[in-house]
Tab-separated table of C-alpha atoms in Angstrom:
chain	number	residue	atom	x	y	z
A	1	MET	CA	24.754	-1.863	-64.771
A	2	LYS	CA	21.185	-1.216	-65.874
A	3	SER	CA	19.355	1.459	-63.895
A	4	PRO	CA	16.203	0.226	-62.109
A	5	PHE	CA	14.332	3.388	-63.094
A	6	TYR	CA	13.896	2.549	-66.786
A	7	THR	CA	11.228	0.241	-68.195
A	8	ALA	CA	10.975	-1.509	-71.545
A	9	GLU	CA	9.059	1.516	-72.796
A	10	HIS	CA	11.952	3.813	-71.894
A	11	ASP	CA	14.397	1.446	-73.595
A	12	ALA	CA	12.290	1.330	-76.760
A	13	PHE	CA	12.159	5.124	-76.904
A	14	ARG	CA	15.916	5.267	-76.324
A	15	ASP	CA	16.409	3.044	-79.378
A	16	VAL	CA	14.193	5.349	-81.463
A	17	MET	CA	16.080	8.422	-80.242
A	18	ARG	CA	19.471	6.827	-80.882
A	19	ARG	CA	18.581	5.966	-84.468
A	20	PHE	CA	17.214	9.484	-84.990
A	21	VAL	CA	20.363	11.163	-83.632
A	22	ASP	CA	22.687	8.828	-85.534
A	23	LYS	CA	20.869	9.440	-88.819
A	24	GLU	CA	19.526	12.991	-88.645
A	25	ILE	CA	21.913	14.952	-86.393
A	26	ALA	CA	25.339	13.426	-85.702
A	27	PRO	CA	26.547	13.277	-89.350
A	28	PHE	CA	25.773	16.985	-89.812
A	29	ALA	CA	26.603	18.428	-86.392
A	30	HIS	CA	29.957	19.948	-87.371
A	31	GLU	CA	28.600	21.297	-90.663
A	32	TRP	CA	25.611	22.919	-88.971
A	33	ASP	CA	27.765	24.353	-86.207
A	34	GLU	CA	30.046	25.991	-88.753
A	35	ALA	CA	27.019	27.269	-90.706
A	36	GLY	CA	25.485	28.770	-87.571
A	37	GLU	CA	22.110	27.086	-88.089
A	38	PHE	CA	20.364	23.827	-88.887
A	39	PRO	CA	17.494	23.134	-91.320
A	40	ARG	CA	13.958	23.817	-90.117
A	41	VAL	CA	12.906	20.437	-91.455
A	42	LEU	CA	14.634	18.885	-88.433
A	43	TYR	CA	11.707	20.051	-86.280
A	44	ARG	CA	9.261	18.040	-88.379
A	45	LYS	CA	11.497	14.991	-88.259
A	46	ALA	CA	11.757	15.297	-84.476
A	47	ALA	CA	7.975	15.595	-84.236
A	48	GLU	CA	7.512	12.422	-86.285
A	49	ILE	CA	9.264	10.298	-83.636
A	50	GLY	CA	7.313	11.938	-80.805
A	51	LEU	CA	10.235	13.956	-79.435
A	52	LEU	CA	8.585	17.379	-79.531
A	53	GLY	CA	5.363	16.216	-77.905
A	54	LEU	CA	6.873	14.654	-74.773
A	55	GLY	CA	4.984	15.742	-71.679
A	56	PHE	CA	2.449	17.943	-73.471
A	57	PRO	CA	-1.343	17.316	-73.436
A	58	GLU	CA	-2.413	14.595	-75.844
A	59	GLU	CA	-5.361	16.663	-77.101
A	60	TYR	CA	-2.878	19.025	-78.781
A	61	GLY	CA	-0.582	16.350	-80.165
A	62	GLY	CA	1.438	15.716	-77.040
A	63	ILE	CA	2.575	12.417	-75.566
A	64	ALA	CA	2.398	11.332	-71.935
A	65	ALA	CA	5.928	11.131	-70.539
A	66	ASP	CA	7.455	10.748	-67.115
A	67	GLN	CA	10.682	12.306	-65.874
A	68	PHE	CA	12.753	9.375	-67.087
A	69	MET	CA	11.411	9.609	-70.629
A	70	LYS	CA	12.526	13.238	-70.659
A	71	ILE	CA	15.967	12.229	-69.371
A	72	VAL	CA	16.250	9.692	-72.200
A	73	ALA	CA	15.386	12.390	-74.753
A	74	SER	CA	17.893	14.925	-73.376
A	75	GLN	CA	20.704	12.430	-73.025
A	76	GLU	CA	20.290	10.816	-76.420
A	77	LEU	CA	20.273	14.242	-78.097
A	78	ALA	CA	23.512	15.036	-76.281
A	79	ARG	CA	25.247	12.076	-77.945
A	80	ALA	CA	25.711	14.241	-81.048
A	81	GLY	CA	27.919	16.549	-78.969
A	82	ALA	CA	26.158	19.640	-80.325
A	83	GLY	CA	24.430	21.630	-77.632
A	84	GLY	CA	23.318	24.382	-79.972
A	85	ILE	CA	21.200	21.979	-81.996
A	86	SER	CA	19.603	20.536	-78.865
A	87	ALA	CA	18.943	23.998	-77.419
A	88	SER	CA	17.064	25.399	-80.399
A	89	LEU	CA	15.354	22.157	-81.422
A	90	MET	CA	13.914	21.890	-77.918
A	91	SER	CA	13.304	25.589	-77.174
A	92	HIS	CA	9.567	24.843	-77.094
A	93	THR	CA	10.137	22.958	-73.828
A	94	ILE	CA	10.537	26.330	-72.111
A	95	GLY	CA	8.472	28.452	-74.500
A	96	SER	CA	5.314	26.344	-74.680
A	97	PRO	CA	4.643	24.957	-71.160
A	98	PRO	CA	3.207	28.328	-70.002
A	99	ILE	CA	0.868	28.218	-73.012
A	100	ALA	CA	-0.213	24.664	-72.229
A	101	ARG	CA	-0.627	25.500	-68.551
A	102	ALA	CA	-2.361	28.879	-68.591
A	103	ALA	CA	-3.319	30.226	-72.037
A	104	ARG	CA	-6.934	30.503	-73.178
A	105	PRO	CA	-8.336	27.290	-74.706
A	106	GLU	CA	-8.610	28.825	-78.167
A	107	VAL	CA	-4.983	29.974	-78.022
A	108	LYS	CA	-3.810	26.520	-76.952
A	109	ALA	CA	-5.776	24.911	-79.778
A	110	ARG	CA	-4.310	27.311	-82.324
A	111	VAL	CA	-0.679	27.284	-81.221
A	112	LEU	CA	0.279	24.001	-79.564
A	113	PRO	CA	-0.606	21.555	-82.391
A	114	GLN	CA	1.577	23.532	-84.816
A	115	VAL	CA	4.526	23.630	-82.414
A	116	LEU	CA	4.301	19.967	-81.444
A	117	ALA	CA	4.055	18.957	-85.111
A	118	GLY	CA	7.284	20.823	-85.870
A	119	GLU	CA	5.514	23.305	-88.127
A	120	LYS	CA	6.161	26.339	-85.917
A	121	ILE	CA	8.949	27.260	-83.492
A	122	SER	CA	8.312	28.390	-79.912
A	123	ALA	CA	10.687	30.382	-77.703
A	124	LEU	CA	10.732	31.964	-74.247
A	125	ALA	CA	11.745	35.618	-73.877
A	126	ILE	CA	12.449	36.758	-70.329
A	127	THR	CA	16.065	37.986	-70.021
A	128	GLU	CA	16.720	41.673	-70.629
A	129	PRO	CA	19.950	43.617	-71.234
A	130	GLY	CA	19.711	45.170	-67.780
A	131	GLY	CA	19.086	41.959	-65.855
A	132	GLY	CA	19.396	38.211	-66.279
A	133	SER	CA	17.548	36.049	-63.766
A	134	ASP	CA	15.999	39.078	-62.031
A	135	VAL	CA	12.536	38.372	-63.426
A	136	ALA	CA	10.831	40.576	-60.859
A	137	GLY	CA	12.888	43.544	-62.088
A	138	LEU	CA	12.128	43.325	-65.796
A	139	ARG	CA	11.322	46.553	-67.669
A	140	THR	CA	9.595	45.580	-70.927
A	141	LYS	CA	6.185	47.227	-70.640
A	142	ALA	CA	2.751	46.295	-71.933
A	143	ARG	CA	-0.164	48.686	-71.579
A	144	LEU	CA	-3.739	47.777	-72.404
A	145	ASP	CA	-5.216	49.823	-75.234
A	146	GLY	CA	-8.713	48.658	-76.086
A	147	ASN	CA	-8.530	44.992	-77.034
A	148	HIS	CA	-4.738	45.022	-77.524
A	149	TYR	CA	-1.647	45.275	-75.361
A	150	VAL	CA	0.984	47.690	-76.656
A	151	VAL	CA	4.443	46.283	-75.916
A	152	SER	CA	7.700	48.242	-75.782
A	153	GLY	CA	11.060	47.037	-74.568
A	154	GLU	CA	13.924	44.671	-75.261
A	155	LYS	CA	14.906	41.058	-74.570
A	156	THR	CA	18.274	39.434	-75.153
A	157	PHE	CA	20.065	36.068	-75.213
A	158	ILE	CA	16.830	34.495	-76.490
A	159	THR	CA	17.275	30.929	-77.753
A	160	SER	CA	15.484	30.448	-81.110
A	161	GLY	CA	14.889	34.193	-81.026
A	162	VAL	CA	15.675	34.675	-84.707
A	163	ARG	CA	13.361	32.010	-86.108
A	164	ALA	CA	10.635	31.698	-83.476
A	165	ASP	CA	7.072	31.932	-84.763
A	166	TYR	CA	5.690	32.228	-81.237
A	167	LEU	CA	7.371	34.128	-78.403
A	168	THR	CA	6.261	33.703	-74.800
A	169	VAL	CA	7.278	37.104	-73.442
A	170	ALA	CA	7.471	38.376	-69.868
A	171	VAL	CA	6.175	41.945	-69.655
A	172	ARG	CA	5.334	44.469	-66.998
A	173	THR	CA	1.633	45.273	-66.936
A	174	GLY	CA	1.540	46.587	-63.375
A	175	GLY	CA	3.740	48.156	-60.753
A	176	GLU	CA	7.207	47.250	-59.578
A	177	GLY	CA	8.129	43.781	-58.393
A	178	ALA	CA	6.899	40.289	-59.149
A	179	GLY	CA	3.232	41.252	-58.838
A	180	GLY	CA	3.442	43.511	-61.883
A	181	VAL	CA	4.724	40.805	-64.257
A	182	SER	CA	2.521	39.134	-66.875
A	183	LEU	CA	3.071	36.806	-69.824
A	184	LEU	CA	2.051	37.488	-73.401
A	185	LEU	CA	2.152	35.301	-76.487
A	186	ILE	CA	3.624	37.467	-79.260
A	187	GLU	CA	3.653	36.159	-82.809
A	188	GLY	CA	6.826	36.433	-84.847
A	189	ASP	CA	5.310	38.541	-87.611
A	190	THR	CA	3.942	41.219	-85.273
A	191	PRO	CA	4.653	44.741	-86.638
A	192	GLY	CA	7.208	46.563	-84.530
A	193	LEU	CA	9.143	43.406	-83.614
A	194	SER	CA	12.742	43.328	-84.818
A	195	ARG	CA	15.501	40.805	-84.124
A	196	ILE	CA	19.290	40.863	-84.094
A	197	LYS	CA	21.247	37.608	-84.322
A	198	LEU	CA	24.019	37.320	-81.747
A	199	LYS	CA	27.447	35.698	-82.137
A	200	LYS	CA	28.465	33.403	-79.307
A	201	MET	CA	31.360	31.441	-77.809
A	202	GLY	CA	29.487	28.184	-78.340
A	203	TRP	CA	26.100	26.834	-79.410
A	204	TRP	CA	26.875	28.164	-82.891
A	205	ALA	CA	24.081	26.168	-84.538
A	206	SER	CA	21.517	27.717	-82.195
A	207	ASP	CA	20.140	31.064	-83.248
A	208	THR	CA	20.290	33.445	-80.301
A	209	ALA	CA	18.815	36.915	-80.562
A	210	THR	CA	18.155	40.297	-79.092
A	211	LEU	CA	14.502	41.254	-79.596
A	212	HIS	CA	13.194	44.817	-79.862
A	213	PHE	CA	9.508	45.558	-79.280
A	214	ASP	CA	8.533	48.958	-80.649
A	215	GLU	CA	4.885	49.626	-79.798
A	216	CYS	CA	3.901	46.085	-80.809
A	217	ARG	CA	0.140	45.587	-80.703
A	218	VAL	CA	-0.743	42.186	-79.270
A	219	PRO	CA	-4.335	40.874	-79.021
A	220	ALA	CA	-5.527	40.890	-75.417
A	221	GLU	CA	-6.603	37.240	-75.718
A	222	ASN	CA	-2.897	36.378	-76.042
A	223	LEU	CA	-2.444	37.077	-72.329
A	224	ILE	CA	-1.212	33.855	-70.708
A	225	GLY	CA	-2.980	33.423	-67.390
A	226	GLU	CA	-4.153	36.516	-65.546
A	227	GLU	CA	-2.493	39.907	-65.333
A	228	GLY	CA	0.098	39.929	-62.584
A	229	GLN	CA	0.411	36.132	-62.546
A	230	GLY	CA	3.355	35.905	-64.957
A	231	PHE	CA	6.042	35.566	-62.299
A	232	LYS	CA	4.310	32.552	-60.748
A	233	ILE	CA	3.930	30.846	-64.144
A	234	ILE	CA	7.587	31.488	-64.981
A	235	MET	CA	8.707	29.979	-61.670
A	236	GLN	CA	6.741	26.803	-62.476
A	237	ASN	CA	8.964	26.379	-65.541
A	238	PHE	CA	12.251	26.316	-63.688
A	239	ASN	CA	12.286	22.841	-62.142
A	240	SER	CA	11.702	21.242	-65.530
A	241	GLU	CA	14.209	23.487	-67.314
A	242	ARG	CA	16.962	22.830	-64.782
A	243	MET	CA	16.364	19.083	-64.745
A	244	GLY	CA	16.570	19.068	-68.543
A	245	MET	CA	19.810	21.019	-68.471
A	246	ALA	CA	21.254	18.721	-65.799
A	247	ALA	CA	20.375	15.641	-67.856
A	248	GLY	CA	21.980	17.116	-70.961
A	249	CYS	CA	25.128	18.300	-69.181
A	250	THR	CA	25.665	14.920	-67.560
A	251	ALA	CA	25.313	13.282	-70.975
A	252	PHE	CA	27.707	15.761	-72.604
A	253	ALA	CA	30.216	14.872	-69.894
A	254	ARG	CA	29.751	11.191	-70.767
A	255	VAL	CA	30.336	11.988	-74.466
A	256	CYS	CA	33.659	13.610	-73.512
A	257	LEU	CA	34.544	10.552	-71.422
A	258	ASP	CA	33.722	8.113	-74.231
A	259	GLU	CA	35.571	10.153	-76.842
A	260	ALA	CA	38.626	10.449	-74.575
A	261	ILE	CA	38.663	6.688	-73.936
A	262	GLY	CA	38.460	5.962	-77.663
A	263	TYR	CA	41.300	8.344	-78.433
A	264	ALA	CA	43.455	7.113	-75.524
A	265	ARG	CA	43.244	3.549	-76.809
A	266	GLU	CA	44.300	4.495	-80.345
A	267	ARG	CA	46.820	7.306	-79.886
A	268	LYS	CA	50.379	6.153	-79.142
A	269	THR	CA	53.065	8.129	-77.363
A	270	PHE	CA	56.476	6.930	-76.226
A	271	GLY	CA	55.844	3.572	-77.828
A	272	LYS	CA	52.509	2.695	-76.225
A	273	PRO	CA	48.845	3.786	-76.259
A	274	LEU	CA	47.920	6.799	-74.135
A	275	ALA	CA	45.626	4.555	-72.107
A	276	GLN	CA	48.655	2.666	-70.811
A	277	HIS	CA	50.067	5.802	-69.187
A	278	GLN	CA	48.999	5.944	-65.543
A	279	VAL	CA	48.292	9.666	-65.593
A	280	ILE	CA	45.806	9.234	-68.463
A	281	ARG	CA	44.097	6.279	-66.794
A	282	HIS	CA	43.664	8.349	-63.649
A	283	LYS	CA	42.149	11.222	-65.619
A	284	ILE	CA	39.652	8.841	-67.216
A	285	VAL	CA	38.691	7.308	-63.869
A	286	ASP	CA	38.146	10.787	-62.380
A	287	MET	CA	35.858	11.632	-65.304
A	288	ALA	CA	33.919	8.372	-64.994
A	289	GLN	CA	33.489	8.872	-61.256
A	290	LYS	CA	31.969	12.329	-61.683
A	291	VAL	CA	29.650	11.214	-64.492
A	292	ALA	CA	28.382	8.275	-62.442
A	293	ALA	CA	27.753	10.474	-59.388
A	294	SER	CA	25.879	13.077	-61.450
A	295	GLN	CA	23.736	10.459	-63.191
A	296	ALA	CA	22.824	8.839	-59.872
A	297	MET	CA	21.809	12.165	-58.350
A	298	LEU	CA	19.798	13.051	-61.456
A	299	GLU	CA	17.852	9.802	-61.461
A	300	MET	CA	17.093	9.954	-57.743
A	301	LEU	CA	15.705	13.468	-58.153
A	302	ALA	CA	13.612	12.333	-61.109
A	303	TRP	CA	12.225	9.540	-58.924
A	304	ARG	CA	11.323	12.053	-56.213
A	305	LEU	CA	9.581	14.306	-58.729
A	306	GLU	CA	7.578	11.324	-59.955
A	307	ARG	CA	6.448	10.778	-56.344
A	308	GLY	CA	5.054	14.317	-56.233
A	309	GLU	CA	7.873	15.959	-54.317
A	310	SER	CA	9.326	19.352	-55.212
A	311	PRO	CA	12.975	19.200	-54.089
A	312	VAL	CA	13.892	22.704	-55.252
A	313	ALA	CA	17.160	22.948	-53.300
A	314	GLU	CA	18.405	19.620	-54.628
A	315	ILE	CA	17.440	20.513	-58.204
A	316	CYS	CA	19.469	23.720	-57.932
A	317	MET	CA	22.414	21.710	-56.606
A	318	MET	CA	21.876	19.123	-59.347
A	319	LYS	CA	22.214	21.769	-62.040
A	320	ASN	CA	25.506	22.913	-60.528
A	321	GLN	CA	26.714	19.337	-60.092
A	322	ALA	CA	25.997	18.544	-63.732
A	323	THR	CA	27.512	21.704	-65.187
A	324	GLN	CA	30.648	21.280	-63.073
A	325	THR	CA	30.933	17.660	-64.185
A	326	MET	CA	30.566	18.752	-67.796
A	327	ALA	CA	33.242	21.430	-67.342
A	328	PHE	CA	35.672	18.972	-65.737
A	329	CYS	CA	35.168	16.249	-68.333
A	330	ALA	CA	35.351	18.621	-71.295
A	331	SER	CA	38.603	20.094	-70.005
A	332	GLU	CA	40.161	16.693	-69.307
A	333	ALA	CA	39.047	15.300	-72.669
A	334	VAL	CA	40.635	18.182	-74.549
A	335	GLN	CA	43.790	17.711	-72.472
A	336	ILE	CA	43.910	14.008	-73.343
A	337	PHE	CA	43.493	14.830	-77.030
A	338	GLY	CA	46.353	17.324	-76.781
A	339	GLY	CA	46.789	19.448	-79.903
A	340	ALA	CA	44.014	17.515	-81.659
A	341	GLY	CA	41.622	18.679	-78.944
A	342	PHE	CA	42.251	22.281	-79.929
A	343	MET	CA	41.116	21.612	-83.506
A	344	ARG	CA	37.526	22.140	-84.564
A	345	GLY	CA	35.527	19.092	-85.543
A	346	ILE	CA	35.652	16.756	-82.562
A	347	LYS	CA	32.836	16.562	-80.037
A	348	ALA	CA	34.986	17.396	-77.024
A	349	GLU	CA	36.101	20.662	-78.615
A	350	ARG	CA	32.506	21.715	-79.289
A	351	ILE	CA	31.413	20.720	-75.806
A	352	TYR	CA	34.359	22.595	-74.258
A	353	ARG	CA	33.075	25.800	-75.907
A	354	GLU	CA	29.578	25.155	-74.557
A	355	VAL	CA	30.436	24.693	-70.896
A	356	LYS	CA	29.800	28.251	-69.767
A	357	VAL	CA	26.396	28.731	-71.358
A	358	ASN	CA	25.100	25.828	-69.278
A	359	ALA	CA	26.639	27.208	-66.085
A	360	ILE	CA	24.907	30.543	-66.782
A	361	GLY	CA	21.597	29.687	-68.484
A	362	GLY	CA	18.589	28.768	-66.363
A	363	GLY	CA	20.215	30.510	-63.403
A	364	THR	CA	23.927	30.966	-62.751
A	365	GLU	CA	25.866	28.778	-60.328
A	366	GLU	CA	25.790	31.610	-57.823
A	367	ILE	CA	22.004	31.974	-58.066
A	368	MET	CA	21.555	28.208	-57.748
A	369	LYS	CA	23.586	28.211	-54.530
A	370	ASP	CA	21.616	31.120	-53.121
A	371	LEU	CA	18.256	29.525	-53.972
A	372	ALA	CA	19.355	26.203	-52.503
A	373	SER	CA	20.554	27.840	-49.291
A	374	ARG	CA	17.247	29.679	-48.868
A	375	GLN	CA	15.312	26.455	-49.398
A	376	MET	CA	17.470	24.940	-46.668
A	377	GLY	CA	16.403	27.717	-44.301
A	378	LEU	CA	19.748	29.474	-44.193
């Protein structure tokens, strides 16, 4: 049944995205996953169809987009069943919004057009080895020295960290706590910056890095917003990031469902297709039920955001709902595939390996529950 939230414009963009994924990503997803990276030219190709510019200011090459256009983009990308490609290809959606929102006009004009054209890669660097979502407790320091900040410290688990040309980095310019946090734009060729590529359980095609800043000198005009305002700017990113993750996870769950249905209709055991065994049919119905519930919740929240609401508690719960749905459907799909589900190459196997990164990234399930409960006044 067609959702009432999507217009002809959304449908047209979905068609563009589907052709792009079918031609430029899906045929190479397994190869790129095994290689641990994908070609940089994919960024330019994504920019050509308007994908990279969604929601960014038109003056810098962006395209006006509502919440549902962003859902279309996330969910069509997920059809390739390769979360690592989606994560790095779209890392600018968390790295560049602070620039668009709060950087100096000359910095915006220099950086954003290159990123949105797919010529440069943008990443966000907040997490540190000593703390994940504890932004207020970060330790990377930046001291002002003349017309430069001198940055020393370390970040880790940074998506696109190896290849990023522009890093939006959370640093401590003041005292302890949230009030001492600022944001700096640090360019990838800055002397003193070194990067270590990390090996992961999933998202193999996404480069993920630990970054070391050894007395890196960063022009003072690269400060994003005012000193001490970094925490507030970072918090403004989270609703969008979590909605994007929820959209993708729900779509990955649907990919597992579709792949399991296709396999169950073809694979025969005990003289009949798997789909004719009651236990398999029940598994598939359970998967479909969870996907439908997650999609409905996602779209209702998107509608509320479009109306100007800020349902933080529900967005936190939505992220958990979507990641749990993804985990359930990935597990059941692999079970339905049996031994074939344990072999590399099918979408369900890749998605199964990527479950945990979604349940952790953007705030763990435990943090989401705590934030939601506080928003509820508990």
